Short mmCIF file of C-alpha atoms and ligand atoms in Angstrom, two decimals:
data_model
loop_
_atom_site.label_atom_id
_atom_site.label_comp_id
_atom_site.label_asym_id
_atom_site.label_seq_id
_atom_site.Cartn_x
_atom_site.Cartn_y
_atom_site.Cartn_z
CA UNK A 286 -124.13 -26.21 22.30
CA UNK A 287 -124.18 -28.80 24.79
CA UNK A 288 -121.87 -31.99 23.72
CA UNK A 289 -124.29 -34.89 24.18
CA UNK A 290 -121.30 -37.27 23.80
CA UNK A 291 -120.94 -37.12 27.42
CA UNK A 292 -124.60 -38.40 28.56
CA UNK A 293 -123.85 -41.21 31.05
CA UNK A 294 -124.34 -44.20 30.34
CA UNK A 295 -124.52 -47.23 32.87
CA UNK A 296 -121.05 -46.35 33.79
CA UNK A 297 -121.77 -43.03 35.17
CA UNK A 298 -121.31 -39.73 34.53
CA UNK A 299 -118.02 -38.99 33.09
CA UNK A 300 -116.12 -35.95 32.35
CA UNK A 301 -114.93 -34.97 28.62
CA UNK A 302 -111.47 -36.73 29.38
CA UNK A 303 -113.26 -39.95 31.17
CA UNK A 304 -112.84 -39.31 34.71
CA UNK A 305 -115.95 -40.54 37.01
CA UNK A 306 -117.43 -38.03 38.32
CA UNK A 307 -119.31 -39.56 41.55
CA UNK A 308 -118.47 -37.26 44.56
CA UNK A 309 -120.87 -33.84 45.06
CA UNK A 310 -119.81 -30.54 47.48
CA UNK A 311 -122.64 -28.89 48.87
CA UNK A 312 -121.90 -25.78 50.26
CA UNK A 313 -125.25 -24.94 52.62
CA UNK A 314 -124.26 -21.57 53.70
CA UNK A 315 -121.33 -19.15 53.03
CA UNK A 316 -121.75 -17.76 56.70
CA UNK A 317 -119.69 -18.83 59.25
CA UNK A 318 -118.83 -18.71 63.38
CA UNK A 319 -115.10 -18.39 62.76
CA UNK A 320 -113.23 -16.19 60.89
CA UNK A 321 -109.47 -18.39 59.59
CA UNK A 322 -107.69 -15.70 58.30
CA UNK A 323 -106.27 -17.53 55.48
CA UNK A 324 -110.37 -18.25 54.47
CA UNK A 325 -112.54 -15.58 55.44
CA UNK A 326 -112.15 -11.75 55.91
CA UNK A 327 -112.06 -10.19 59.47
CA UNK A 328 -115.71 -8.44 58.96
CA UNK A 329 -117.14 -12.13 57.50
CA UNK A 330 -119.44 -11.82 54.41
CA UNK A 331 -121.88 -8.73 52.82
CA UNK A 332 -125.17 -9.19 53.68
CA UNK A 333 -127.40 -10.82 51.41
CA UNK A 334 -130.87 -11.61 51.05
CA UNK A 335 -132.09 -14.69 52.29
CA UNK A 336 -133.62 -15.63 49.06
CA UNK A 337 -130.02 -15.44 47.59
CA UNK A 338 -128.94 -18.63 49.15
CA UNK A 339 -131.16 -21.80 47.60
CA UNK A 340 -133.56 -23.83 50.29
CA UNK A 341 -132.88 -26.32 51.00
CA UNK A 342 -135.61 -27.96 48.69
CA UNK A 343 -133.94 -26.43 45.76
CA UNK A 344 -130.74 -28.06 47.26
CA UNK A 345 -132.47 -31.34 47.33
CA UNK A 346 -133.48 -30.83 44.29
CA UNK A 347 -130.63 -30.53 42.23
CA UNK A 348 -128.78 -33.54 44.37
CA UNK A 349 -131.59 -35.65 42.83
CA UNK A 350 -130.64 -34.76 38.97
CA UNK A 351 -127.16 -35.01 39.98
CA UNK A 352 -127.81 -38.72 41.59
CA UNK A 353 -129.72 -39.99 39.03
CA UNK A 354 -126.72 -39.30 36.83
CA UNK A 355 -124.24 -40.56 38.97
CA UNK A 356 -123.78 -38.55 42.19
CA UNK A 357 -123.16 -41.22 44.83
CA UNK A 358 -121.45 -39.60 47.51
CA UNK A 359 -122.10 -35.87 48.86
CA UNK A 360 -120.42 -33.62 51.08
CA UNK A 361 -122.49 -31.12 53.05
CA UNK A 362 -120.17 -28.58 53.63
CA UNK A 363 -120.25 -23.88 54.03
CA UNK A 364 -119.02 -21.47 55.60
CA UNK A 365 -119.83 -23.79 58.22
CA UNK A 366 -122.81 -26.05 57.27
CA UNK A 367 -123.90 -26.24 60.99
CA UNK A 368 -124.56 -22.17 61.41
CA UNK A 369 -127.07 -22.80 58.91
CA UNK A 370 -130.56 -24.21 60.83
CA UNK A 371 -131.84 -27.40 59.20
CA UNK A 372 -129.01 -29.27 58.46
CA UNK A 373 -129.43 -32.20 60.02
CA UNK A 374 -132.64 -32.77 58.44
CA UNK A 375 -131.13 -31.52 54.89
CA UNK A 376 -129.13 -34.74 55.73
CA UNK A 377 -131.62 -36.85 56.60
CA UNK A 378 -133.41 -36.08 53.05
CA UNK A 379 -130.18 -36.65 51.31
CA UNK A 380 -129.47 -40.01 52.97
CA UNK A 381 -132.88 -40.86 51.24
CA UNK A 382 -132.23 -39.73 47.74
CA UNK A 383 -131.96 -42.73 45.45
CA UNK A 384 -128.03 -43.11 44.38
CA UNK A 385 -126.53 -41.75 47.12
CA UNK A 386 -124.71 -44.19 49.08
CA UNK A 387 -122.47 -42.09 51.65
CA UNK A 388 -122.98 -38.41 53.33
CA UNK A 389 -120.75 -36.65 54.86
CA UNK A 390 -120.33 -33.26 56.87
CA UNK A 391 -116.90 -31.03 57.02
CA UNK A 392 -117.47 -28.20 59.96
CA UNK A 393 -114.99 -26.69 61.95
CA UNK A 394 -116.45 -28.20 65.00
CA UNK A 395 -118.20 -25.29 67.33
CA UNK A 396 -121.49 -26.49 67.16
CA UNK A 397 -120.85 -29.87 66.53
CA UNK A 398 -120.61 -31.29 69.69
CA UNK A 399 -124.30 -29.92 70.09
CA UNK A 400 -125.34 -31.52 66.92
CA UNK A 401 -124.50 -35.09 66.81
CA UNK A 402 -127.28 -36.37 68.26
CA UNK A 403 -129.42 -34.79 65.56
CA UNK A 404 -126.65 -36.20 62.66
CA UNK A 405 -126.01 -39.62 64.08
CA UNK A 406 -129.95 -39.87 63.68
CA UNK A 407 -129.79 -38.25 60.74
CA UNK A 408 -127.69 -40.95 59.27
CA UNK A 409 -124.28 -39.31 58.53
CA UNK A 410 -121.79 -41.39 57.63
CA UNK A 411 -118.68 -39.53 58.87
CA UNK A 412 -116.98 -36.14 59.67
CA UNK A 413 -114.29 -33.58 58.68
CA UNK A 414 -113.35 -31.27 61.44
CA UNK A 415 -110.89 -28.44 60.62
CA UNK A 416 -108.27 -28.27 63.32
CA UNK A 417 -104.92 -26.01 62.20
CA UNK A 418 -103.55 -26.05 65.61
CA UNK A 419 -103.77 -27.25 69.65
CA UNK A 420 -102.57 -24.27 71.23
CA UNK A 421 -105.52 -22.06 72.63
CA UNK A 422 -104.23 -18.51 71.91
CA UNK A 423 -102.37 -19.66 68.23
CA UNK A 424 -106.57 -20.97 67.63
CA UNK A 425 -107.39 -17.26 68.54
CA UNK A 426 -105.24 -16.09 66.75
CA UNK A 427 -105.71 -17.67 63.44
CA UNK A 428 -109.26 -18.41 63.68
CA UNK A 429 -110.68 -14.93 65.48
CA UNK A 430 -112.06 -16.22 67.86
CA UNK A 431 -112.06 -18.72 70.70
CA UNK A 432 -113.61 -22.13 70.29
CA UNK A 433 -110.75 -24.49 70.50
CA UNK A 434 -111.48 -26.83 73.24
CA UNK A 435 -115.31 -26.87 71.67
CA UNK A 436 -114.08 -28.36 68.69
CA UNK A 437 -111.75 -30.87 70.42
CA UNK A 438 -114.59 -32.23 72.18
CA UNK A 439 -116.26 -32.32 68.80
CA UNK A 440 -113.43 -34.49 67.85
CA UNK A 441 -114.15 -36.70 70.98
CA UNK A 442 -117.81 -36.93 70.68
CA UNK A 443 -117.94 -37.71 67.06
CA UNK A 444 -115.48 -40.31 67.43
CA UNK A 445 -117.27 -41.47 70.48
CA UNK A 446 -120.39 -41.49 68.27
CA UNK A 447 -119.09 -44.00 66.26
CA UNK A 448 -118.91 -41.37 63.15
CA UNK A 449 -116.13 -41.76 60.66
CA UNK A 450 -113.83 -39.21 61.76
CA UNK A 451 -111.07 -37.19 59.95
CA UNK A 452 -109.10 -34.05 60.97
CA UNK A 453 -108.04 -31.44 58.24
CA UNK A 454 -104.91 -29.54 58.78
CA UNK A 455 -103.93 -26.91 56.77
CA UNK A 456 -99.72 -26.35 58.01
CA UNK A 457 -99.11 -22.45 57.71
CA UNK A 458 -95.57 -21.38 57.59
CA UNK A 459 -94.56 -19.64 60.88
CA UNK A 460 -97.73 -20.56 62.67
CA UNK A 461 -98.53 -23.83 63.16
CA UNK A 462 -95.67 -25.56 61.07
CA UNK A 463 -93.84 -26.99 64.67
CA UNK A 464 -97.31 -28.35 65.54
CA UNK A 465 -97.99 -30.91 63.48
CA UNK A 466 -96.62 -34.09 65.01
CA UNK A 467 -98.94 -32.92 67.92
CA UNK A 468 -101.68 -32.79 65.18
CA UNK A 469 -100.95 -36.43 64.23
CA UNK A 470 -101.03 -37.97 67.87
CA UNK A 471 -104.40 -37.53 67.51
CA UNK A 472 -104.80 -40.42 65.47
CA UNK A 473 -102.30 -42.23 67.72
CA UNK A 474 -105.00 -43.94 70.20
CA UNK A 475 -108.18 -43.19 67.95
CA UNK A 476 -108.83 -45.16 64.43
CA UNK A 477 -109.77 -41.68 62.50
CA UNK A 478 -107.61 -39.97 59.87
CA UNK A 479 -105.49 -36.68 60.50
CA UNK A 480 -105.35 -34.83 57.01
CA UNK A 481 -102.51 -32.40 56.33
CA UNK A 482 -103.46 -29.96 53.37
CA UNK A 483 -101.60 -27.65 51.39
CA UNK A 484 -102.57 -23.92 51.45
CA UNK A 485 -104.13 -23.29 48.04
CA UNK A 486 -103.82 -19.62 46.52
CA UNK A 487 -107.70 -18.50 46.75
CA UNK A 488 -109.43 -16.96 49.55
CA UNK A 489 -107.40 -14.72 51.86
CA UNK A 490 -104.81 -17.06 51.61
CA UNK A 491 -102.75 -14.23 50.62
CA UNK A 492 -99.88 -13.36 52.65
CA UNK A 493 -99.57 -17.18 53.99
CA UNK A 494 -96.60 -19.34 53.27
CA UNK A 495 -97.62 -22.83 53.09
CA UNK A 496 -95.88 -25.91 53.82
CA UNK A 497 -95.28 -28.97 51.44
CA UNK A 498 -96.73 -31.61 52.34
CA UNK A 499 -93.63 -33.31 51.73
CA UNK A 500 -91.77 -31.63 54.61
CA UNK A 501 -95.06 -32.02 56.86
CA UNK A 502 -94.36 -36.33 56.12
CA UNK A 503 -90.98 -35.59 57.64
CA UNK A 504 -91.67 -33.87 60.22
CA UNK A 505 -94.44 -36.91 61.26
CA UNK A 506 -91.19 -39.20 60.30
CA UNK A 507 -88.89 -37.59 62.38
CA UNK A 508 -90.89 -37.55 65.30
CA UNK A 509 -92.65 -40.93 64.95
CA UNK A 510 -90.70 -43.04 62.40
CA UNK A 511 -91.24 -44.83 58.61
CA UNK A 512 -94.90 -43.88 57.22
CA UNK A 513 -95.85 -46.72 55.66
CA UNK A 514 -98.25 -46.49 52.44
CA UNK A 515 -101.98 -47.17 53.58
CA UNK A 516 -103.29 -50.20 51.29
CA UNK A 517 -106.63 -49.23 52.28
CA UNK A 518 -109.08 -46.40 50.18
CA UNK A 519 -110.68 -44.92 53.62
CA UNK A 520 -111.74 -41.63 51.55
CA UNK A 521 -113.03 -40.00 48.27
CA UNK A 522 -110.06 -37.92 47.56
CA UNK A 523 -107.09 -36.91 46.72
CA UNK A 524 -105.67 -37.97 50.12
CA UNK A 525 -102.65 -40.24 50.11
CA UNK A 526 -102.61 -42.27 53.34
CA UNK A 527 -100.35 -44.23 55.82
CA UNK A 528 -99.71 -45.64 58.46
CA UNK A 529 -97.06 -44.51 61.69
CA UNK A 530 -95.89 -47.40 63.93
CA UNK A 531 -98.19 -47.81 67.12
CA UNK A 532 -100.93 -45.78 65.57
CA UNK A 533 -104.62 -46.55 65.72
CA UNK A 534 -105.45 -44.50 63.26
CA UNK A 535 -103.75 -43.34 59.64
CA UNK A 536 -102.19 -40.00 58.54
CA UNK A 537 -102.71 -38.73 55.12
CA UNK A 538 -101.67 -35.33 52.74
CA UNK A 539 -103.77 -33.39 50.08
CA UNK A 540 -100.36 -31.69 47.95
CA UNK A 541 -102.57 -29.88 45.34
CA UNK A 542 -99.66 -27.73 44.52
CA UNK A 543 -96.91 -29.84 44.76
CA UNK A 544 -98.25 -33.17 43.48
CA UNK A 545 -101.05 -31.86 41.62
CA UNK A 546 -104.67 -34.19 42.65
CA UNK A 547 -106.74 -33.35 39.25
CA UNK A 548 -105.74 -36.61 36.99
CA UNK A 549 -107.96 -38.36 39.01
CA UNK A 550 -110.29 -35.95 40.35
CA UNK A 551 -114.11 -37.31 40.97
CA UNK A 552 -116.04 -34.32 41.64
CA UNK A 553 -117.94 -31.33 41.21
CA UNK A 554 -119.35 -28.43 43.74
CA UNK A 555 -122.51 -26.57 44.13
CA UNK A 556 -122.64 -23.38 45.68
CA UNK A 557 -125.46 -22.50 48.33
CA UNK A 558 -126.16 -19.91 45.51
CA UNK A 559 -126.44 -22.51 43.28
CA UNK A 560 -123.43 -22.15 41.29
CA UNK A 561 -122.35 -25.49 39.95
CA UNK A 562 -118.11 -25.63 39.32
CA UNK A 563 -116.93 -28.44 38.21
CA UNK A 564 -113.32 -27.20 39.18
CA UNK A 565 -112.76 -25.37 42.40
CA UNK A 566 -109.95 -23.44 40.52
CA UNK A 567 -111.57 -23.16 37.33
CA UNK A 568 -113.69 -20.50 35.43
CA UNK A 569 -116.53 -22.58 34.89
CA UNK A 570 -119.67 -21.72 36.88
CA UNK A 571 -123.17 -22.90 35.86
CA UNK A 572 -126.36 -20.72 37.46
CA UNK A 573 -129.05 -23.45 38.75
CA UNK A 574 -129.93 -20.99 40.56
CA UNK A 575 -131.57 -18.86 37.60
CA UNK A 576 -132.37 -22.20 36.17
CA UNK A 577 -134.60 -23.70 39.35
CA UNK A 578 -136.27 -20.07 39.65
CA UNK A 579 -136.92 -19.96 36.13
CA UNK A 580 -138.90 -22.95 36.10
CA UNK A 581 -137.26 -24.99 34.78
CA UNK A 582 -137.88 -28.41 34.25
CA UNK A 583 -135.48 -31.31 35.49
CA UNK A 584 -134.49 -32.32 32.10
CA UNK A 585 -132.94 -28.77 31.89
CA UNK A 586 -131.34 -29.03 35.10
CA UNK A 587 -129.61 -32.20 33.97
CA UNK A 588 -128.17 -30.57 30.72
CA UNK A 589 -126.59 -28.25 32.94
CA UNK A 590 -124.66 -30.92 35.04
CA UNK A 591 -123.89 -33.04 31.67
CA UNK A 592 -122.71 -29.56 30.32
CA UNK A 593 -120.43 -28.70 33.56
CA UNK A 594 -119.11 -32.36 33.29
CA UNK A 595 -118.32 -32.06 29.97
CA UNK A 596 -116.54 -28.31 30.27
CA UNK A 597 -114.47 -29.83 33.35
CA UNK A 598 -111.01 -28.65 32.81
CA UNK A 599 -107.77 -31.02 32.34
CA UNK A 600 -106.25 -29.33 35.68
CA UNK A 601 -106.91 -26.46 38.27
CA UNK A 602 -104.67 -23.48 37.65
CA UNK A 603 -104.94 -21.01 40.62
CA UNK A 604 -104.03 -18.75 39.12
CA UNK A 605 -106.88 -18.29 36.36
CA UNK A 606 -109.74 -17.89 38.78
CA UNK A 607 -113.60 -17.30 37.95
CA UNK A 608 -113.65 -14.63 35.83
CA UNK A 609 -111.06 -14.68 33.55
CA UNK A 610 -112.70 -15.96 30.74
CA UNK A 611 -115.59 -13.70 30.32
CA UNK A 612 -117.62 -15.54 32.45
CA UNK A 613 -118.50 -14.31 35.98
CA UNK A 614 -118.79 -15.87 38.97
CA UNK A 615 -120.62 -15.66 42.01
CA UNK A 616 -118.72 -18.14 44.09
CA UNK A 617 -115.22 -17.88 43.84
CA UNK A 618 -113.99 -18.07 47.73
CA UNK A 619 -113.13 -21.41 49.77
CA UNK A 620 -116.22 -20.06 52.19
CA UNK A 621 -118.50 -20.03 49.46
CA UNK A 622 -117.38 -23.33 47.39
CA UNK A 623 -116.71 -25.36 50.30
CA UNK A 624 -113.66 -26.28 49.96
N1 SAM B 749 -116.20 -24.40 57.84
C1 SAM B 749 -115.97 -25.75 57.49
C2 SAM B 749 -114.56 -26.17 57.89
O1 SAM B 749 -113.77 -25.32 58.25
O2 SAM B 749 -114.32 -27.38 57.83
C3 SAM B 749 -116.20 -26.10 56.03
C4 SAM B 749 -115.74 -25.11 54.99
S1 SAM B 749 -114.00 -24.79 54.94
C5 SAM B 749 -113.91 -23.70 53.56
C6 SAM B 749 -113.37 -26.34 54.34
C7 SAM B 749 -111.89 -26.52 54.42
O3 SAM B 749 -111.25 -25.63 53.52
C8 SAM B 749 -111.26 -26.26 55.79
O4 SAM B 749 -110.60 -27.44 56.23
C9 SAM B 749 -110.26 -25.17 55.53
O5 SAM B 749 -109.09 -25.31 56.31
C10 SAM B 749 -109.99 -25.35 54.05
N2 SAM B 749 -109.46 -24.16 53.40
C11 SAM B 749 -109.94 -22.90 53.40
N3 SAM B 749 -109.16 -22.09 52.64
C12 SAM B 749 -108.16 -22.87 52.16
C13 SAM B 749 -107.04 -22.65 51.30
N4 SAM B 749 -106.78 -21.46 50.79
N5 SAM B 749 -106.24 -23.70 51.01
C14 SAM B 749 -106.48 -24.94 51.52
N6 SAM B 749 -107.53 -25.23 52.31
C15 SAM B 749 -108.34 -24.21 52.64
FE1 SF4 B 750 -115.11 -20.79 58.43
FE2 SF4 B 750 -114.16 -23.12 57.55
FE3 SF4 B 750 -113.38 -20.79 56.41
FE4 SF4 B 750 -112.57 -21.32 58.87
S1 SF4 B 750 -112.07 -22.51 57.03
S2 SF4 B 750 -113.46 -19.36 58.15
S3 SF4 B 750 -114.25 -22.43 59.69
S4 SF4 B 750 -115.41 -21.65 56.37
#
């Protein structure tokens, strides 16, 4: 029974304990050029039918139900989104559904540099590129393949571009942990914002020690001095961001395990099997998929994201994945839900 308490009102949509939810994950794909070992499996995904993944159409159209109860801001993200042909112009049709105000793209930069063209025209508002390390054979090494000076020029062109850029970091114990000040410089003489992210427990992530993001902030301070809280809001996260002395651009850290981000958390994720979560940790999964192929109408489509709004859970807890409560999952993997 679907708690109708929760229907948006002008406000927005809002979750059963309030919070806004404004900010959509689109995973296009689950397929991906690069293989991070901490993400993916050596061998990549099964095989699947085409017809598993939604069209893009049916992509579309369950970003217009979500937007016209509140969506504003979308991620396009995968696997990487850019393996996946059409992208650009998924974007460009996003861009022009009424109520959303900002898209953005997360890749890990390979084909990137080939793309912008296409997603500058497209209208994209910014960019996340994934870059763990700067050292050619440590990229090799983590990501399984080679690629690394491809997605530095990414970094270049998309700043060049005049693209909002920011550079996620995930610091792995061991690996890339005496790296990171490196990592930062590149926001030294650019304005874009280098991201350091805590290793989460899902995925492969197995047999990975992460690194606080409280010992990556000294490790920036004892290399480049006092961060300085940001007073500006340049994301739609759970990114907390300042400034180093002599820097163009900001630093920020994701701590989902030792700060915790869910209090305020603004968002929801869709699947490119069309699995709606409304907690990337959580156990609950909603099937558009069986819903848009059942022909369903949009009203039907909407209960479905008032009802994962409304089943949103307090807080992630990592260790209760998909599954647990009876209900199974599709999409349970950072590959598949985006991140
Ligand atoms: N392929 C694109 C990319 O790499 O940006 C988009 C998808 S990828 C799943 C999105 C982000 O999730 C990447 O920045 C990646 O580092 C991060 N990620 C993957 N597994 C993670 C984990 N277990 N904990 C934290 N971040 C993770
Ligand atoms: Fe691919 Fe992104 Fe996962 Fe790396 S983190 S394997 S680039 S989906």
């Amino acid at each position: 029974m679907i708690d109708r308490t929760h229907e948006p009102e002008a406000g927005g949509l809002r979750d059963s304990r309030g919070r806004l939810i404004d900010y959509l994950r689109v995973s296009v794909t689950d397929r991906c050029n690069l293989r991070c070992a901490y993400c993916m499996s050596e061998e990549g995904i099964a095989w699947k039918p085409h017809g598993d993944m939604l069209s893009f159409e049916e992509l579309l159209r369950c970003c217009r139900v979500t937007a016209a109860l509140g969506i504003r801001k979308v991620k396009v993200t995968g696997g990487e989104p850019l393996v996946r042909r059409g992208t650009a112009g998924f974007i460009a049709a996003l861009k022009a559904v009424p109520g959303i105000k900002q898209v953005t793209l997360t890749s890990n930069g390979i084909l990137l540099g080939e793309e912008l063209g296409r997603l500058a025209a497209a209208g994209l508002d910014g960019v996340n590129i994934s870059l763990d390390t700067l050292d050619g054979e440590t990229f090799r090494r983590l990501t399984r393949r080679d690629g690394l000076d491809k997605t530095l020029r990414a970094v270049e062109g998309a700043w060049a571009a005049g693209l909002k850029v920011k550079i996620n970091c995930v610091p792995l114990r061991g690996i890339n942990d005496h790296e990171l000040a490196a990592i930062a410089a590149l926001a030294k003489d650019r304005p874009l914002a280098v991201r350091f992210i805590e290793l989460m427990p899902l995925g492969n992530a197995e047999g990975f020690r992460p690194v606080a993001g409280e010992e990556a902030a000294a490790a920036l301070e004892g290399r480049y001095g006092k961060l300085t809280p940001f007073a500006g809001k340049p994301g739609n996260g759970p990114a907390v961001y300042y400034t180093l002395e002599g820097f163009a651009g900001i630093v920020g850290f994701i701590n989902p395990l030792s700060r915790g981000f869910c209090e305020t958390c603004n968002r929801m994720r869709l699947s490119s099997q069309g699995i709606l979560k409304p907690c990337l940790a959580g156990e609950v999964c909603l099937d558009l998929r069986a819903l848009l192929r059942s022909g369903a109408d949009d009203g039907a489509l909407r209960q479905a994201v008032l009802e994962a709004a409304a089943r949103k859970p307090a807080g992630h807890h990592f260790s209760g994945l998909c599954g647990k409560a009876g209900e199974r999952c599709r999409d349970q993997e950072m590959f598949r839900i985006g991140g």
